[in-house]
Amino acid sequence: MEMVSTVQNTDVKQSLQKVNERLLEKNPAESLLFDVVLIATDSQQQSSRIISSTSHYGLEVGRFCFSSREDLVETLVVNNVQLFLSTDRDEALQVSQKGVLSALLGRQEAPSESLRVMLCGDAIVRPDCDPVPASRGAAQSFSARLGEMRGRFGVSGSPLSIVLVTSSGGSKSCGVALQTLRSRGLSVDEAYCLAGAPRGPILSLLRPHFLLGDGVIDLED
Amino acid sequence: MSEIKAKDFAPTGDAGEEKDAAKAHFDNLKTNKPRPPKPQYAVTIAVSSRTLFNMVTERKIYEDQGLEEYVAYQRDHENEPLMPGPAFPFVKALMTVNARLRQLYPDSEELFDIVLMTNNHAQVGVRLINSINHYGTLHLQPDISRLARRTAAAAHTFKGSPLYPNLHTMSLQLPFPLSDLTIERFCMTGGESPTGYLEAYMTNLYLSKDSEKVSEAIEEGIAAATMFMAVKENELSDTQLRVAFDGDAVLFSDESEIIVKEGGLDTFFAHEKKFENTPLAQGPLKCFLEALGKLQRKFYAKNERLNCPIRTFLVTARSAASSGARVLKTLRSWGLEIDEALFLAGAPKGPLLQKIKPHIFFDDQMFHIEGARELGTISAHVPYGIGQKYNKGKLIESPAKKK
């Protein structure tokens, strides 16, 4: 699976690497792995610094890509990218509006034991309220692949954790989201139903590496 | 080489407008169900899954066969609602109070908010949600049929009146509000301790079966207690929430209990008489009593004192004559009221609690908890203070802390 990041968020890459390592431990012939492509849209002068510091931090980046902002989406499509990660909300939104699934990177204060992927359940339960309908198809197929990957590990001790958060519906609609995701092959580990409570305090505890399915509402509400 | 800092998350241009529109859309979605109150105004009660529901069988599977088997079992039985647990009557009573509050103050958010706080895996959560929904609808049906029969009987007596032809088209007027089991908020942490989330939800009271989590919460300053099912079931009120508290080391600090344990009763009496006018320090459940008092006053303000659906009890081993005054004066100094104060002067609490029939009884000493349970009172142990170091009056050697 190809994931692309525009920024050196070392913790998310280390967590992705750990997932790959654990997958290969279970099955040395495993083909469902994370493949990270680092894409830089800043000026070319940065390129050598980016490459050298990536190896300095011991990060296994599959490929480097230097693109301009205008060509970003095309570059992503050409490289068969399934998920685009960014800390820039506008950039992420633009990309997802063109049909490529994108997610915001979370701020990591401390390294965590597993890769924590957060899904926002509101759009799953009410697809007509989906802020970015263009990338819905990409989101569903990514969830299925992620589910497959998660399924390689047991209930506990997984290097990959799937976290579901619903902001506005009640417990019933969160239950619907859980079952919908399950029917698409994605088994959620943790679920938080806020039912209108302020997101900030809970999100700061959840510390996701990235948040899927919430193109408009940002991580730090 | 400096890290590229993450950009500011402030909304810009189109993205900002879209965000506001989406938020407004969510906020304005109409629903007939009452919306849960905002945490900062509500009295938040967090209950664990094993206190809300009876999961004894399932717990055994977890202990004997491990986590994977346990989760698989729960998934296989997902559509079978769980039986009520020790906190269930208490939660139902909270809903009753909410219904009365909504009647008197339709726009207020000063209500009870129940949050299911569990470290269960989210896949087990599906069964929990199904169980909550089962009790949410089940409660309504018997009440409606009973009411329909009563209304039909009343209609019969009006046969002769000119209103009679219209009675069968009259809509069912309910003389009292029906309450649902509506638990809209939850945290299923998939293994992590829920303590951090308790603070995030501004929890006023946490009930769990796990004494370690309860101790952790108390250490963080959150009122918490370990729940125990009663050995038999007393019939509890379904119109009034009744909460009973022990005094020392529950509402008050354990300073007086220390004196009893170390100096004996006579030293204790002398000490209490001497410091009669000095308020005792706060105990872990003082704030919860305070929160209950705040809601009670909302009923008093609407002339509902005699009909108040919250009633509080102090059930203490102290005796009124020798050590009672200090307790009452302390409560007065805190501006707190307690509806009934019962001084037992050392008599067992079980029989008295059997008469009071509280939905929950808080005490710091296990032998009082056992005594209460045996006679049908649902009890909650508050692991605080010097009482934890003693068992049946003898000092326990504290074991080395488990890692």
XYZ file of C-alpha atoms in Angstrom:
624
model
C 0.000 0.000 0.000
C 1.423 3.338 -0.943
C 1.380 6.176 1.478
C 2.823 9.550 0.818
C 3.905 12.180 3.258
C 4.933 15.766 2.652
C 6.631 16.270 5.955
C 9.177 14.485 8.059
C 6.884 13.142 10.718
C 9.286 10.559 12.015
C 6.980 8.897 14.476
C 4.338 7.963 11.922
C 7.003 6.513 9.635
C 8.532 4.527 12.454
C 5.134 3.153 13.355
C 4.465 2.235 9.731
C 7.826 0.493 9.649
C 7.005 -1.440 12.787
C 3.774 -2.689 11.202
C 5.757 -3.867 8.176
C 8.293 -5.604 10.391
C 5.586 -7.435 12.325
C 3.806 -8.435 9.107
C 7.016 -9.868 7.689
C 7.689 -11.667 10.953
C 4.402 -13.491 10.572
C 4.865 -14.147 6.891
C 8.186 -13.414 5.222
C 6.400 -13.558 1.853
C 3.823 -10.955 2.880
C 2.925 -8.611 0.060
C 0.409 -6.410 1.856
C 2.859 -3.931 3.336
C 3.104 -0.177 3.725
C 5.184 1.480 1.079
C 6.109 5.020 1.962
C 6.805 7.656 -0.667
C 8.090 10.989 0.499
C 6.917 13.824 -1.685
C 8.353 17.291 -1.382
C 6.676 20.251 -2.990
C 9.168 22.772 -1.687
C 12.081 23.952 -3.795
C 14.565 21.442 -5.148
C 17.358 22.778 -2.962
C 15.782 20.890 -0.050
C 16.001 17.535 -1.817
C 19.448 16.442 -0.730
C 18.789 17.534 2.852
C 15.560 15.559 2.894
C 17.196 12.425 1.581
C 20.132 12.596 3.970
C 18.078 13.305 7.046
C 15.684 10.493 6.179
C 18.547 8.027 6.259
C 19.927 9.772 9.345
C 16.745 8.909 11.234
C 16.902 5.342 9.951
C 13.648 5.622 8.064
C 12.972 3.295 5.208
C 11.413 5.475 2.588
C 10.647 3.574 -0.610
C 10.851 6.508 -2.936
C 11.398 10.216 -3.022
C 9.396 12.438 -5.270
C 9.871 16.071 -6.012
C 6.842 17.722 -7.461
C 5.379 21.150 -7.712
C 2.140 22.014 -5.968
C 0.234 22.237 -9.231
C 1.260 18.749 -10.292
C 0.724 17.190 -6.907
C -2.487 15.280 -7.633
C -1.170 14.006 -10.961
C 2.000 12.797 -9.277
C -0.051 10.959 -6.685
C -2.254 9.269 -9.259
C 0.722 8.267 -11.427
C 2.390 6.681 -8.415
C -0.785 4.768 -7.496
C -0.946 6.386 -4.093
C -3.733 5.039 -1.874
C -3.311 7.528 0.948
C -1.804 10.985 1.039
C -0.683 12.277 4.432
C -0.130 15.924 5.180
C -0.112 18.413 8.001
C -1.549 21.045 5.673
C -5.320 20.895 5.848
C -5.909 22.850 2.652
C -3.520 20.654 0.727
C -5.192 17.519 2.074
C -8.641 18.849 1.215
C -7.653 19.806 -2.331
C -6.203 16.373 -2.961
C -9.239 14.534 -1.603
C -11.596 16.652 -3.672
C -9.807 15.275 -6.737
C -10.533 11.722 -5.592
C -7.311 10.711 -3.835
C -7.833 9.760 -0.208
C -5.973 12.063 2.113
C -5.595 12.383 5.851
C -4.229 14.876 8.308
C -1.206 13.920 10.343
C -1.665 14.161 14.059
C 0.714 15.920 16.375
C 2.677 13.274 18.262
C 4.068 14.382 21.578
C 5.351 10.982 22.614
C 6.083 7.846 20.594
C 3.343 5.277 20.817
C 3.510 1.524 20.695
C 1.305 1.087 17.695
C 0.249 2.911 14.563
C -3.013 4.590 15.534
C -5.402 5.236 12.668
C -8.475 7.241 13.547
C -11.695 7.122 11.545
C -14.486 9.598 11.839
C -17.730 7.679 11.948
C -20.207 10.486 11.219
C -19.695 10.313 7.460
C -19.986 6.507 7.515
C -23.401 6.640 9.141
C -24.711 9.565 7.094
C -23.015 9.442 3.695
C -25.025 12.450 2.507
C -23.196 14.498 5.132
C -19.805 13.376 3.833
C -17.808 16.557 3.381
C -15.712 15.080 0.577
C -17.837 12.666 -1.464
C -15.211 12.524 -4.241
C -12.826 10.385 -2.228
C -15.472 8.119 -0.684
C -14.628 5.231 -3.029
C -10.928 5.569 -2.270
C -11.738 5.664 1.460
C -13.757 2.460 1.299
C -11.117 0.505 -0.580
C -8.394 1.781 1.707
C -10.417 0.723 4.758
C -10.798 -2.734 3.280
C -7.031 -3.075 2.723
C -6.350 -1.699 6.178
C -8.836 -4.189 7.586
C -7.021 -7.013 5.824
C -3.755 -5.860 7.327
C -5.273 -5.513 10.799
C -6.710 -8.979 10.463
C -3.201 -10.468 10.266
C -2.828 -9.716 13.981
C -4.819 -10.808 17.018
C -7.078 -8.807 19.299
C -4.229 -7.648 21.533
C -0.624 -6.778 20.829
C -1.312 -5.472 17.330
C 1.144 -2.887 15.923
C -1.851 -1.298 14.197
C -4.846 0.149 16.115
C -8.061 1.296 14.499
C -9.889 3.985 16.451
C -13.440 5.098 15.617
C -14.800 8.434 16.789
C -18.333 9.699 16.192
C -18.944 13.330 17.032
C -22.619 13.988 16.782
C -24.776 10.875 16.595
C -25.802 8.814 19.619
C -24.686 5.356 20.648
C -26.986 3.678 18.150
C -25.398 5.413 15.172
C -21.913 4.610 16.460
C -23.029 0.989 16.633
C -24.153 1.251 13.004
C -20.739 2.663 12.047
C -18.984 -0.235 13.814
C -21.078 -2.792 11.974
C -20.763 -1.012 8.620
C -16.984 -0.986 8.903
C -17.018 -4.608 9.942
C -19.034 -5.494 6.843
C -16.352 -3.775 4.760
C -13.697 -5.919 6.400
C -12.395 -3.410 8.948
C -12.538 -4.467 12.594
C -12.316 -1.446 14.897
C -10.304 -1.687 18.154
C -11.406 1.384 20.079
C -14.640 3.347 19.796
C -15.562 6.722 21.236
C -19.018 8.166 20.910
C -18.963 11.832 21.821
C -22.644 12.614 21.200
C -21.993 16.334 21.017
C -19.338 16.556 23.743
C -16.341 18.799 22.872
C -13.786 16.875 20.806
C -10.623 18.567 22.034
C -10.078 16.862 25.392
C -10.797 13.371 24.010
C -8.731 13.836 20.836
C -5.709 15.003 22.790
C -5.822 11.694 24.690
C -6.329 9.551 21.609
C -3.152 10.771 19.849
C -3.910 9.326 16.423
C -1.122 9.269 13.873
C -3.608 10.261 11.260
C -7.314 10.859 10.888
C -9.366 9.488 7.980
C -12.746 10.534 6.767
C -12.945 14.023 8.143
C -11.921 16.246 5.275
C -13.242 19.429 6.767
C -13.264 19.161 10.544
C -9.681 19.264 11.770
C -7.948 17.313 14.494
C -7.618 20.164 16.935
C -11.140 21.401 17.347
C 18.821 20.244 10.812
C 15.545 21.626 12.017
C 12.291 19.717 11.817
C 9.767 21.249 9.467
C 7.133 22.478 11.889
C 3.501 21.506 11.318
C 1.483 24.359 9.901
C -1.097 26.108 11.982
C -4.478 24.380 11.852
C -6.532 27.579 11.664
C -9.219 27.499 8.966
C -8.423 29.497 5.832
C -10.741 30.714 3.083
C -13.020 28.111 1.506
C -11.937 25.330 3.802
C -12.991 27.435 6.785
C -16.432 28.168 5.391
C -17.005 24.544 4.531
C -16.043 23.558 8.039
C -18.515 26.017 9.552
C -21.260 24.841 7.245
C -20.691 21.180 8.085
C -20.581 21.939 11.793
C -23.792 23.965 11.573
C -25.444 21.127 9.689
C -24.558 18.646 12.436
C -25.593 21.031 15.190
C -28.980 21.718 13.627
C -29.988 18.146 12.879
C -33.401 17.717 14.392
C -34.188 14.801 16.609
C -37.116 13.976 18.844
C -34.840 12.259 21.334
C -33.552 14.569 24.071
C -29.940 15.496 23.386
C -27.265 14.647 25.936
C -26.192 17.677 28.024
C -22.818 19.358 27.607
C -20.285 17.915 30.067
C -19.479 21.234 31.715
C -23.077 21.704 32.882
C -24.029 18.110 33.538
C -23.441 15.820 36.487
C -21.487 13.116 34.671
C -21.668 9.559 35.913
C -19.293 7.102 34.247
C -20.194 3.431 34.556
C -18.168 0.447 33.443
C -19.704 -2.300 31.326
C -19.635 -4.815 34.185
C -21.490 -2.499 36.537
C -24.153 -1.636 33.983
C -24.641 -5.209 32.837
C -24.185 -8.609 34.359
C -21.167 -10.076 32.603
C -20.229 -12.745 35.128
C -20.349 -15.593 32.588
C -18.401 -13.608 30.035
C -15.831 -12.545 32.625
C -15.230 -16.185 33.476
C -14.575 -16.953 29.817
C -12.053 -14.127 29.721
C -10.297 -15.384 32.843
C -10.289 -19.050 31.865
C -9.836 -18.908 28.112
C -8.271 -15.545 27.357
C -9.070 -12.389 25.442
C -9.551 -13.820 21.938
C -12.103 -16.385 23.110
C -13.884 -13.749 25.171
C -14.202 -11.324 22.229
C -15.321 -14.160 19.932
C -17.957 -15.229 22.472
C -19.315 -11.693 22.757
C -19.504 -11.402 18.966
C -21.356 -14.684 18.697
C -23.901 -13.511 21.256
C -24.104 -9.970 19.970
C -27.841 -9.959 19.523
C -28.589 -11.348 22.965
C -29.100 -8.457 25.382
C -27.108 -8.691 28.588
C -28.866 -8.877 31.962
C -28.814 -5.775 34.227
C -25.797 -5.308 36.489
C -25.408 -3.633 39.907
C -25.453 -0.072 38.574
C -28.524 -0.616 36.412
C -31.166 0.440 38.975
C -29.069 3.478 39.865
C -28.782 4.500 36.195
C -32.537 4.030 35.651
C -33.214 6.229 38.667
C -30.917 8.908 37.197
C -32.993 8.828 34.013
C -36.152 9.336 36.052
C -34.656 12.428 37.655
C -33.642 13.717 34.216
C -37.181 13.297 32.919
C -38.525 15.349 35.851
C -35.817 18.001 35.363
C -36.604 18.293 31.654
C -40.265 18.789 32.495
C -39.482 21.690 34.849
C -36.516 23.161 32.967
C -36.856 22.237 29.272
C -33.820 24.215 28.135
C -31.427 23.469 30.954
C -28.327 21.290 30.516
C -27.996 20.743 34.260
C -28.891 17.079 34.058
C -27.335 13.714 34.711
C -25.143 12.515 31.896
C -24.304 8.824 31.790
C -21.151 7.717 30.002
C -20.250 4.074 29.449
C -16.548 3.938 30.252
C -15.026 0.560 29.489
C -11.683 -0.871 28.486
C -13.504 -3.463 26.439
C -12.620 -3.924 22.807
C -14.905 -2.110 20.353
C -16.076 -5.413 18.854
C -17.555 -6.283 22.266
C -19.078 -2.806 22.164
C -21.619 -3.872 19.551
C -23.240 -6.192 22.097
C -23.126 -3.435 24.724
C -24.839 -0.972 22.379
C -27.451 -3.571 21.408
C -28.138 -4.222 25.090
C -28.536 -0.513 25.845
C -30.976 -0.160 22.953
C -32.923 -3.196 24.126
C -33.565 -1.600 27.521
C -34.235 1.761 25.917
C -37.349 0.540 24.138
C -38.419 -2.210 26.539
C -39.096 0.249 29.344
C -41.721 2.113 27.382
C -44.024 -0.754 26.462
C -45.318 -1.980 29.841
C -45.965 1.585 30.965
C -47.991 2.431 27.873
C -50.175 -0.656 28.075
C -50.834 -0.074 31.770
C -51.701 3.529 31.084
C -53.937 2.607 28.153
C -55.935 0.262 30.374
C -56.335 2.970 33.017
C -57.415 5.532 30.434
C -59.912 3.119 28.915
C -61.380 2.434 32.364
C -61.672 6.170 33.022
C -63.341 6.667 29.637
C -65.952 4.100 30.602
C -67.091 6.169 33.574
C -67.681 9.180 31.338
C -70.050 7.308 29.077
C -72.977 9.498 29.966
C -71.142 12.789 29.456
C -71.420 14.847 26.265
C -67.627 14.458 25.930
C -67.864 10.707 25.475
C -67.989 10.567 21.664
C -64.641 12.431 21.621
C -62.776 10.321 24.153
C -61.667 7.617 21.773
C -60.026 10.200 19.540
C -58.265 11.857 22.476
C -54.496 11.389 22.434
C -52.896 9.605 25.365
C -52.042 12.224 27.977
C -49.268 11.025 30.220
C -49.481 12.336 33.787
C -45.750 11.735 34.361
C -42.793 11.639 31.974
C -41.525 8.225 30.874
C -37.797 7.677 31.030
C -35.635 5.703 28.614
C -32.396 3.981 29.235
C -30.512 6.368 26.978
C -26.779 6.155 27.180
C -25.466 8.125 24.251
C -21.829 8.590 25.197
C -19.184 5.951 25.565
C -15.478 5.255 25.522
C -14.367 1.756 24.575
C -10.663 1.936 25.011
C -9.724 -1.526 23.714
C -7.461 -2.264 26.686
C -6.198 1.140 27.834
C -7.136 2.387 31.297
C -10.100 4.767 31.099
C -8.823 7.118 33.813
C -7.639 9.825 31.386
C -11.019 9.858 29.681
C -12.778 10.319 33.009
C -11.154 13.705 33.313
C -11.835 14.582 29.692
C -15.553 14.057 30.343
C -15.436 15.992 33.649
C -16.704 12.931 35.451
C -18.413 13.506 38.800
C -18.681 9.835 39.750
C -17.072 6.680 38.361
C -18.444 3.211 39.094
C -16.518 0.096 38.215
C -16.036 -3.497 39.311
C -12.274 -3.101 39.097
C -10.901 -1.758 42.374
C -7.564 -0.817 40.813
C -9.211 1.539 38.344
C -11.360 2.961 41.119
C -8.283 3.633 43.273
C -6.568 5.296 40.333
C -9.565 7.576 39.835
C -9.716 8.516 43.520
C -6.030 9.372 43.403
C -6.826 11.730 40.527
C -9.484 13.398 42.663
C -12.481 11.792 40.939
C -15.227 10.345 43.167
C -15.262 6.626 42.481
C -16.420 3.367 44.018
C -16.251 -0.375 43.364
C -19.705 -1.835 42.910
C -21.067 -5.024 44.412
C -24.253 -6.773 43.484
C -26.653 -7.467 46.358
C -27.186 -11.051 47.412
C -30.940 -10.628 47.009
C -32.902 -7.813 45.389
C -34.851 -5.292 47.420
C -37.649 -3.528 45.580
C -36.464 -0.049 44.792
C -38.386 3.132 44.075
C -38.906 3.944 40.427
C -39.872 7.549 41.055
C -37.132 8.683 43.436
C -33.340 8.364 43.329
C -32.166 7.351 46.813
C -28.447 7.568 47.635
C -26.918 6.566 50.978
C -23.459 7.624 52.143
C -21.246 6.578 54.997
C -19.673 9.566 56.761
C -16.040 9.096 57.665
C -13.654 8.388 54.774
C -16.504 8.783 52.274
C -18.055 12.228 52.687
C -15.425 13.305 55.173
C -11.726 12.559 55.388
C -10.478 9.614 57.401
C -8.912 11.755 60.126
C -11.374 10.584 62.762
C -11.118 6.963 61.707
C -7.385 7.142 62.230
C -8.022 8.228 65.814
C -10.407 5.330 66.447
C -8.013 2.782 64.958
C -5.007 4.095 66.793
C -6.472 5.421 70.037
C -9.732 3.577 70.589
C -13.285 4.802 71.032
C -12.866 6.908 74.153
C -10.026 8.883 72.597
C -12.234 9.337 69.566
C -15.206 10.670 71.577
C -12.995 13.075 73.483
C -11.396 14.289 70.267
C -14.718 14.816 68.499
C -16.178 16.750 71.418
C -13.116 18.964 71.571
C -13.172 19.691 67.838
C -16.948 19.837 67.488
C -16.842 23.220 65.846
C -13.956 22.468 63.521
C -15.216 21.161 60.190
C -13.836 17.834 59.082
C -11.810 17.740 55.894
C -13.452 16.613 52.647
C -13.718 13.006 51.607
C -13.759 11.573 48.067
C -17.555 11.626 47.681
C -18.252 15.083 49.077
C -18.356 16.597 45.576
C -20.884 14.061 44.395
C -23.179 14.908 47.302
C -22.702 18.532 46.362
C -23.713 17.834 42.758
C -26.849 16.023 43.969
C -27.669 18.971 46.233
C -27.419 21.378 43.306
C -29.995 19.382 41.374
C -32.233 19.041 44.428
C -32.344 22.819 44.778
C -33.705 23.057 41.237
C -36.735 21.124 42.431
C -37.084 23.216 45.586
C -37.036 26.364 43.431
C -40.146 25.085 41.674
C -41.948 24.199 44.911
C -41.293 20.505 44.471
C -39.528 19.918 47.792
C -42.077 17.369 49.003
C -42.059 15.651 45.659
C -38.303 15.815 45.048
C -37.072 12.796 43.083
C -33.669 12.831 44.823
C -33.247 11.844 48.453
C -29.917 11.549 50.289
C -29.055 9.627 53.455
C -26.122 9.642 55.842
C -25.684 6.231 57.456
C -22.874 6.408 59.971
C -21.572 4.232 62.756
C -21.064 7.375 64.825
C -23.447 8.011 67.676
C -25.527 11.166 67.665
C -24.804 12.206 71.226
C -21.056 11.801 71.401
C -19.848 12.466 67.880
C -22.799 13.430 65.733
C -22.699 17.175 66.162
C -19.380 17.594 64.396
C -20.693 15.797 61.328
C -23.817 17.914 61.044
C -21.889 21.117 61.664
C -19.377 20.157 58.982
C -22.136 19.639 56.432
C -23.651 22.951 57.390
C -20.314 24.705 57.002
C -20.042 23.303 53.474
C -23.523 24.537 52.646
C -24.670 20.983 52.015
C -27.923 19.431 53.050
C -28.539 15.786 53.621
C -32.154 14.674 53.827
C -31.805 12.055 56.553
C -28.902 11.495 58.952
C -28.907 8.139 60.710
C -26.516 7.573 63.598
C -26.130 3.911 64.381
C -23.739 4.106 67.344
C -22.000 0.990 66.106
C -25.106 -1.060 65.231
C -24.951 -2.972 61.912
C -25.958 -0.996 58.847
C -27.598 -3.824 56.905
C -31.072 -3.834 58.513
C -31.431 -0.063 58.396
C -30.394 0.068 54.749
C -32.918 -2.637 53.994
C -35.588 -0.221 55.194
C -34.165 2.802 53.396
C -33.783 0.912 50.074
C -31.209 3.149 48.414
C -30.267 2.629 44.765
C -26.660 2.763 45.925
C -24.834 2.830 49.264
C -21.245 4.115 49.564
C -18.951 2.945 52.359
C -15.191 2.685 52.828
C -15.203 -0.478 54.928
C -15.726 -3.875 53.357
C -17.494 -5.414 56.340
C -20.219 -2.748 56.111
C -20.460 -3.444 52.373
C -20.860 -7.165 53.044
C -23.468 -6.524 55.717
C -25.449 -4.307 53.362
C -25.266 -6.743 50.442
C -26.504 -9.647 52.508
C -29.701 -7.805 53.214
C -30.345 -6.691 49.661
C -28.635 -3.303 49.317
C -26.529 -2.582 46.250
C -23.273 -1.324 47.692
C -20.232 0.506 46.449
C -16.862 0.381 48.182
C -14.793 3.553 48.338
C -11.139 2.449 48.630
C -9.918 5.431 50.579
C -8.278 6.076 53.891
C -7.013 4.055 56.767
C -9.897 1.592 56.599
C -8.164 -0.110 53.659
C -5.239 -1.134 55.805
C -7.441 -3.000 58.280
C -9.446 -6.161 57.894
C -11.991 -6.925 60.660
C -10.155 -4.586 63.013
C -6.676 -6.004 62.447
C -3.902 -4.179 60.632
C -3.082 -5.904 57.344
C 0.544 -6.110 56.291
C 0.466 -4.355 52.934
C 1.704 -6.628 50.113
C 4.397 -5.375 47.703
C 2.754 -3.397 44.894
C 2.085 -5.445 41.745
C 3.983 -4.170 38.686
